[in-house]
Coordinates of C-alpha atoms in Angstrom, one line a residue:
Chain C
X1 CA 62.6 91.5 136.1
X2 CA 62.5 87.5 135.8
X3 CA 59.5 87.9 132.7
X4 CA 62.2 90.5 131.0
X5 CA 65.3 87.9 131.5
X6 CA 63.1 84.9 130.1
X7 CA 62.5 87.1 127.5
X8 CA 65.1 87.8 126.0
X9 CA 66.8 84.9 127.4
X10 CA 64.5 82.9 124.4
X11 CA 64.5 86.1 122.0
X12 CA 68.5 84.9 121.9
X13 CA 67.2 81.2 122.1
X14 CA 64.8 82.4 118.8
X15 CA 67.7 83.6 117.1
X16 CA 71.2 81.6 117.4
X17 CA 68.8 78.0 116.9
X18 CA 69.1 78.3 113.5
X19 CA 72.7 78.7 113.5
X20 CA 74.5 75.4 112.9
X21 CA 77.8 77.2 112.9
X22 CA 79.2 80.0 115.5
X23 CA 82.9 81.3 115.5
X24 CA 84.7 81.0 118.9
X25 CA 86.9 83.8 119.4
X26 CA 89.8 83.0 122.4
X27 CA 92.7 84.9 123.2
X28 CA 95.8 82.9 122.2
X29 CA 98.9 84.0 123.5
X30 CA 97.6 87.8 122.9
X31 CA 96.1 86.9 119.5
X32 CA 92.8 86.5 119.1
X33 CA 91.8 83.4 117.5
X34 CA 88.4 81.9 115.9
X35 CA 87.3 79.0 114.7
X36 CA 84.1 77.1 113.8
X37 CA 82.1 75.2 116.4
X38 CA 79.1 73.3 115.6
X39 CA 76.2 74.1 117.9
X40 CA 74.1 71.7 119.4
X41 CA 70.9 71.0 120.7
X42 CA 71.1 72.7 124.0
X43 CA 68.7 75.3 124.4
X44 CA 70.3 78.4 126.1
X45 CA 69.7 78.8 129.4
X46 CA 72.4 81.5 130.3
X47 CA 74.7 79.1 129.2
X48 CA 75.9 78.0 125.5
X49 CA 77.4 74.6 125.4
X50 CA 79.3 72.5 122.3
X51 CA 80.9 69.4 122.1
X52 CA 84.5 69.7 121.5
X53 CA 87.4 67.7 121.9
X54 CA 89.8 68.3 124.9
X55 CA 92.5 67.8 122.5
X56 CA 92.4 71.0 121.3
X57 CA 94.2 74.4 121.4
X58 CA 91.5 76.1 122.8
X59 CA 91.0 73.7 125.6
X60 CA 94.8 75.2 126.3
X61 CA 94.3 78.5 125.9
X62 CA 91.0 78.7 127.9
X63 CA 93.1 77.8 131.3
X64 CA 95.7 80.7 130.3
X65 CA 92.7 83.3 129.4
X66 CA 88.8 82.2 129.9
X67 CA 87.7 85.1 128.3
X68 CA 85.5 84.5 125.0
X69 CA 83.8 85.4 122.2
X70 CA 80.7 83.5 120.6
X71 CA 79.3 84.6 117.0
X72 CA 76.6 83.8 114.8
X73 CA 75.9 85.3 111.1
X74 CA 73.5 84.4 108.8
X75 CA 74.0 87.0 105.7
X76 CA 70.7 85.1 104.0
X77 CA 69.0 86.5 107.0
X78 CA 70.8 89.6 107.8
X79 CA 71.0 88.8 111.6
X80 CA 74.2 88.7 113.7
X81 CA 74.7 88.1 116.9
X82 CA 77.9 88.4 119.6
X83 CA 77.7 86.6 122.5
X84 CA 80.5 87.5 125.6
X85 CA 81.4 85.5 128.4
X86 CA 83.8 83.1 130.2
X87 CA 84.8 79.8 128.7
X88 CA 85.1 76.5 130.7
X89 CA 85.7 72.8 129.6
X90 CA 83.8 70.9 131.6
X91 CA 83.4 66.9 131.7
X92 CA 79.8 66.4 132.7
X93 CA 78.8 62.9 132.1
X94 CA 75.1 63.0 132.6
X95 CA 74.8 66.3 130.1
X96 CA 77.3 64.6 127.5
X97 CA 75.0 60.8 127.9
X98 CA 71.5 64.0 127.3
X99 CA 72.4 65.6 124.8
X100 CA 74.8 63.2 122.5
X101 CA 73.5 62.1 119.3
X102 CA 75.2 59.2 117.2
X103 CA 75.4 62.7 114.4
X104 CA 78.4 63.7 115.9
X105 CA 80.1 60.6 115.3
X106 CA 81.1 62.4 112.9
X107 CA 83.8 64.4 114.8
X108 CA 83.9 61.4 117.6
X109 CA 84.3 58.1 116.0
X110 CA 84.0 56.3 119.2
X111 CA 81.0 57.9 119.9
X112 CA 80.3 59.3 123.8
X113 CA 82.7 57.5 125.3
X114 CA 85.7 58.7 123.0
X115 CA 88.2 59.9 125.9
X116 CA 88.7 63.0 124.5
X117 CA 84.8 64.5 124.7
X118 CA 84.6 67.0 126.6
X119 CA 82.1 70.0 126.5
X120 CA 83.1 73.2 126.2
X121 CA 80.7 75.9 128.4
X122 CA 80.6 79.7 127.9
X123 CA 79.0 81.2 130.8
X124 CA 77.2 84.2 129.0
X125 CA 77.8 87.9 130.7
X126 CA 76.9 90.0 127.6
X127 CA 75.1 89.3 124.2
X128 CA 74.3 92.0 121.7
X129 CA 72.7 91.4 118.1
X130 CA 71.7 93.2 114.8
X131 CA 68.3 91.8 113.4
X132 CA 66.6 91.3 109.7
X133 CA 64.8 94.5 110.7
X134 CA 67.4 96.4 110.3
X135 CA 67.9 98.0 106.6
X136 CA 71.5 99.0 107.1
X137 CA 74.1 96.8 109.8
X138 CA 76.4 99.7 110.7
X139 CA 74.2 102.3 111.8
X140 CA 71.7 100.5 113.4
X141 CA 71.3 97.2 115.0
X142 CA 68.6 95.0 117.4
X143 CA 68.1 95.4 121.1
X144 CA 68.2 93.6 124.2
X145 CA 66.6 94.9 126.9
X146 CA 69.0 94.4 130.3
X147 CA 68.4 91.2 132.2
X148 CA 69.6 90.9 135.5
X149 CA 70.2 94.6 136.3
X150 CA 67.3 96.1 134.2
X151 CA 69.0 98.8 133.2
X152 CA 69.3 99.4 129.3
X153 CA 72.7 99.3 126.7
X154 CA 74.3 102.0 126.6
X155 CA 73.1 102.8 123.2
X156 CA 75.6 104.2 120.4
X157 CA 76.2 101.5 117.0
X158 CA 73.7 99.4 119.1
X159 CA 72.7 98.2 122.5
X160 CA 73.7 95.4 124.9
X161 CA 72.3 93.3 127.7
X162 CA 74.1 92.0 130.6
X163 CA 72.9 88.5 131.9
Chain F
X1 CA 109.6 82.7 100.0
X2 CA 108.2 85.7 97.9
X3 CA 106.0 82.9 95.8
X4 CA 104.8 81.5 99.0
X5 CA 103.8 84.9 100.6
X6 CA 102.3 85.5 97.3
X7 CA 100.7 82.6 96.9
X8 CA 99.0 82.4 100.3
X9 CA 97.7 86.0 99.9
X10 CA 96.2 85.4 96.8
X11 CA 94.0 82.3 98.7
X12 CA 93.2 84.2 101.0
X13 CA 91.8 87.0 98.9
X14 CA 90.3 84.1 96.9
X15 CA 88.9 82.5 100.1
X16 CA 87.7 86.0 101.5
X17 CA 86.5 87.4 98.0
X18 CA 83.2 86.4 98.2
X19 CA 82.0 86.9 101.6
X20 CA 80.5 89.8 101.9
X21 CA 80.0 90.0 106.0
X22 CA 83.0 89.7 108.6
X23 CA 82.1 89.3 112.3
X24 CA 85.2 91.7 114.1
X25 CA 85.9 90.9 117.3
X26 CA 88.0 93.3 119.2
X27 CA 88.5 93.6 123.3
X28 CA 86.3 96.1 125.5
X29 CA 87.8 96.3 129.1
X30 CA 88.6 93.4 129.1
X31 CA 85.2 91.8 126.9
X32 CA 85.7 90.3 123.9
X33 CA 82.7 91.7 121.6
X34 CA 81.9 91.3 117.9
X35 CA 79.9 93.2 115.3
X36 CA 79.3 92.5 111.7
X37 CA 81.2 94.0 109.1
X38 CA 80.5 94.8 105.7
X39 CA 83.1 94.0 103.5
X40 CA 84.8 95.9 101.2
X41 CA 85.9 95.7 97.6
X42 CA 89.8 96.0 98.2
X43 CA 92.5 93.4 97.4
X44 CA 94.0 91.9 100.4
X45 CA 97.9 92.8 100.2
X46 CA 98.3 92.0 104.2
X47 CA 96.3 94.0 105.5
X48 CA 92.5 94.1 105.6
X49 CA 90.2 97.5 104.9
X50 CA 86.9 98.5 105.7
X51 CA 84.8 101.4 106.1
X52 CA 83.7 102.5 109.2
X53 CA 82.4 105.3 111.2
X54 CA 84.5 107.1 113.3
X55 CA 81.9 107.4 115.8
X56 CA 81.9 103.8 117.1
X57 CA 82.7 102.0 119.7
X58 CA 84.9 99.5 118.1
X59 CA 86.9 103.3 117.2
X60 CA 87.7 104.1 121.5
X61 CA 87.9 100.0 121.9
X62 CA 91.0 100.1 119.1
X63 CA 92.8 103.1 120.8
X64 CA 92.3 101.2 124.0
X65 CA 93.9 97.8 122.8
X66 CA 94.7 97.3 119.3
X67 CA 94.3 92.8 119.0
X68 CA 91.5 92.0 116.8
X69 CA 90.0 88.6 115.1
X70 CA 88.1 89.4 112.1
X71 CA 86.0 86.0 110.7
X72 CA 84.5 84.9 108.0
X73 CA 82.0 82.0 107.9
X74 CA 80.2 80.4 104.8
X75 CA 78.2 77.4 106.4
X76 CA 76.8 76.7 102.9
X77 CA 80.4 76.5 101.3
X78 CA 81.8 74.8 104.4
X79 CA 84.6 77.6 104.9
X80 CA 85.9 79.5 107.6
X81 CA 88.4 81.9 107.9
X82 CA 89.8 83.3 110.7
X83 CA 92.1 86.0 110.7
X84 CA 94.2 88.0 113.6
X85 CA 95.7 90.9 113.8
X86 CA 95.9 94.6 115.4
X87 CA 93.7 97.3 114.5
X88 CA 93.6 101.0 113.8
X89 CA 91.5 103.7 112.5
X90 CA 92.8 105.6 109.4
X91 CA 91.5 108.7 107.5
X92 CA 93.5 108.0 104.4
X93 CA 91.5 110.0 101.8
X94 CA 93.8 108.9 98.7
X95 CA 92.3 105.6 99.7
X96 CA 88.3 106.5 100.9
X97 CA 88.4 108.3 97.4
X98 CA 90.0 105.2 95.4
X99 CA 87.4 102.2 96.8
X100 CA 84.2 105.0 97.6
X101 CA 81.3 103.5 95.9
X102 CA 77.9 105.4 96.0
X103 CA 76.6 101.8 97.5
X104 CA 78.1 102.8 100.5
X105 CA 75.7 105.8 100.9
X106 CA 72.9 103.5 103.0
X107 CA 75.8 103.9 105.7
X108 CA 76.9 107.4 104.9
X109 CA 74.2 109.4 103.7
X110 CA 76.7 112.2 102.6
X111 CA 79.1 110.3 100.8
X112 CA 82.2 110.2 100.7
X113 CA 82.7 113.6 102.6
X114 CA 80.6 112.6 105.5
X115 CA 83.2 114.1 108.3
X116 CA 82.7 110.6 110.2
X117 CA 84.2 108.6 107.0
X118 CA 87.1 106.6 108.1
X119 CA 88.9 103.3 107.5
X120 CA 89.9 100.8 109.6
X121 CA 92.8 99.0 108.9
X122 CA 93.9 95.8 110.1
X123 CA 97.1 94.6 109.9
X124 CA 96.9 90.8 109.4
X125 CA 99.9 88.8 111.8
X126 CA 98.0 85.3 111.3
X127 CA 95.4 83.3 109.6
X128 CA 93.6 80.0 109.3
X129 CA 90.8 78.6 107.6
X130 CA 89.0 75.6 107.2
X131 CA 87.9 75.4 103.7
X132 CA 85.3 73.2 101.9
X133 CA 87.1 69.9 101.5
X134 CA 87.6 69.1 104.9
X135 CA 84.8 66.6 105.6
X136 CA 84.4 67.4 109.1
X137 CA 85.1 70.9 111.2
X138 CA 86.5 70.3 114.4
X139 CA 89.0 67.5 113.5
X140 CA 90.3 68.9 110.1
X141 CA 91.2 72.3 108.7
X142 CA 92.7 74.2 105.9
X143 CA 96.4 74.7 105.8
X144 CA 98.1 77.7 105.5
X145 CA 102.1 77.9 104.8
X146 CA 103.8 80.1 106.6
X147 CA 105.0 83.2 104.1
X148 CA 106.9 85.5 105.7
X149 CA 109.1 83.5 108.3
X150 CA 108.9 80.4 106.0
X151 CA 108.0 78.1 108.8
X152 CA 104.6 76.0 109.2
X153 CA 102.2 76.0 111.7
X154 CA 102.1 73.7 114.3
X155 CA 99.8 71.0 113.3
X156 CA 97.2 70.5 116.0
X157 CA 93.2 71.1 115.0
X158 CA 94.3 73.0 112.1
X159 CA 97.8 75.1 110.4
X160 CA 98.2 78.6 110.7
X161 CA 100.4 81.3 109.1
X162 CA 102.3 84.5 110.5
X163 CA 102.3 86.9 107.6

């Protein structure tokens, strides 16, 4: 089982490191919500992870509902990819001081020690995706073998893993 | 207030126009998935349409619970949209018959008639975007006026709009 999990663990590694941009769907009040996150250099390791300010309105609305949505579309490239989990801001000094780059100065003026930087983790229970292989993107769709519990998606518009 | 309404509809359907893939996220037992959509060739007038299959799971999800985020990224333009609203599967033939285009036919082999053919509907309740002059994502955004209720959003990472 652990070869099938590293597997696809770095087939969704192959495929989101492209993305510079995923939408970040929370539920707000009821309404679900997205907005564009900037990924980072973390490579995926069951976990995604973004820099994010804890000044934010999803920083509030992940206490009331952790529940989360993570997408990535490149059209160019016809691939797609949903990734489900749990969102969590978490303060963790030594992975901020790894992975900060003076780049995202940009959205932090005062660099890695600006107050309000904070990362934001989704721990990843599902992810399901929809690949340039694919000649039509309703009918069809990519495949992720299950992880932990081996057993495959359900099948139907396309199939799922749980991690 | 009418000009307003109007006027924000009409950015959006400018902003939204061109895009031709929408990732929809909608809630499965309590999992928030998404799946790319292709994007039709009707004018938005507050709600959104798209074909769809009836024989999906995002169909059973809607009857389940309704809420649904459908978003629109172009990294290369710098704009994101994001909009929220409920859901519902509609077999409106006046309307399959007005927007069927024979491109649709790598999705529905038999055309228009396939007995799967159906729309899906989404009444929009909010939206946001994040359009190309911001300079930077997280810390700026679009700005949306409020049409029908007349009242802005409330500031924070970016404005939103009830419609």
């Amino acid at each position: 089982m652990q070869d099938t999990r590293e597997e696809s663990i770095k087939k969704l590694n192959d495929l989101i490191e492209e993305m510079e941009i995923a939408m970040l769907t929370t539920i707000d009040g009821g309404v679900l919500r997205s907005r564009p996150m900037q990924t980072q250099d973390f490579e995926f390791d069951g976990s995604l992870w973004f820099f994010t300010s804890s000044n934010t309105h999803k920083a509030e609305e992940l206490e009331k509902d952790n529940r989360v949505n993570v997408s990535y579309a490149a059209p160019g490239d016809n691939t797609y990819v949903s990734v489900s989990g749990t969102g969590a801001i978490v303060k963790d000094r030594a992975k901020i001081d790894e992975h900060w780059s003076d780049i995202y100065k940009a959205w932090f003026p005062k660099g890695k020690d600006s107050p309000d930087l904070v990362l934001l983790k989704v721990a990843v229970e599902q992810a399901e995706y929809w690949d340039s292989s694919s000649n039509t993107i309703v009918q069809v769709a990519g495949f992720l073998k299950a992880l932990v519990t081996g057993e495959r998606g359900g099948g139907g518009e396309n199939e799922k893993i749980n991690l």
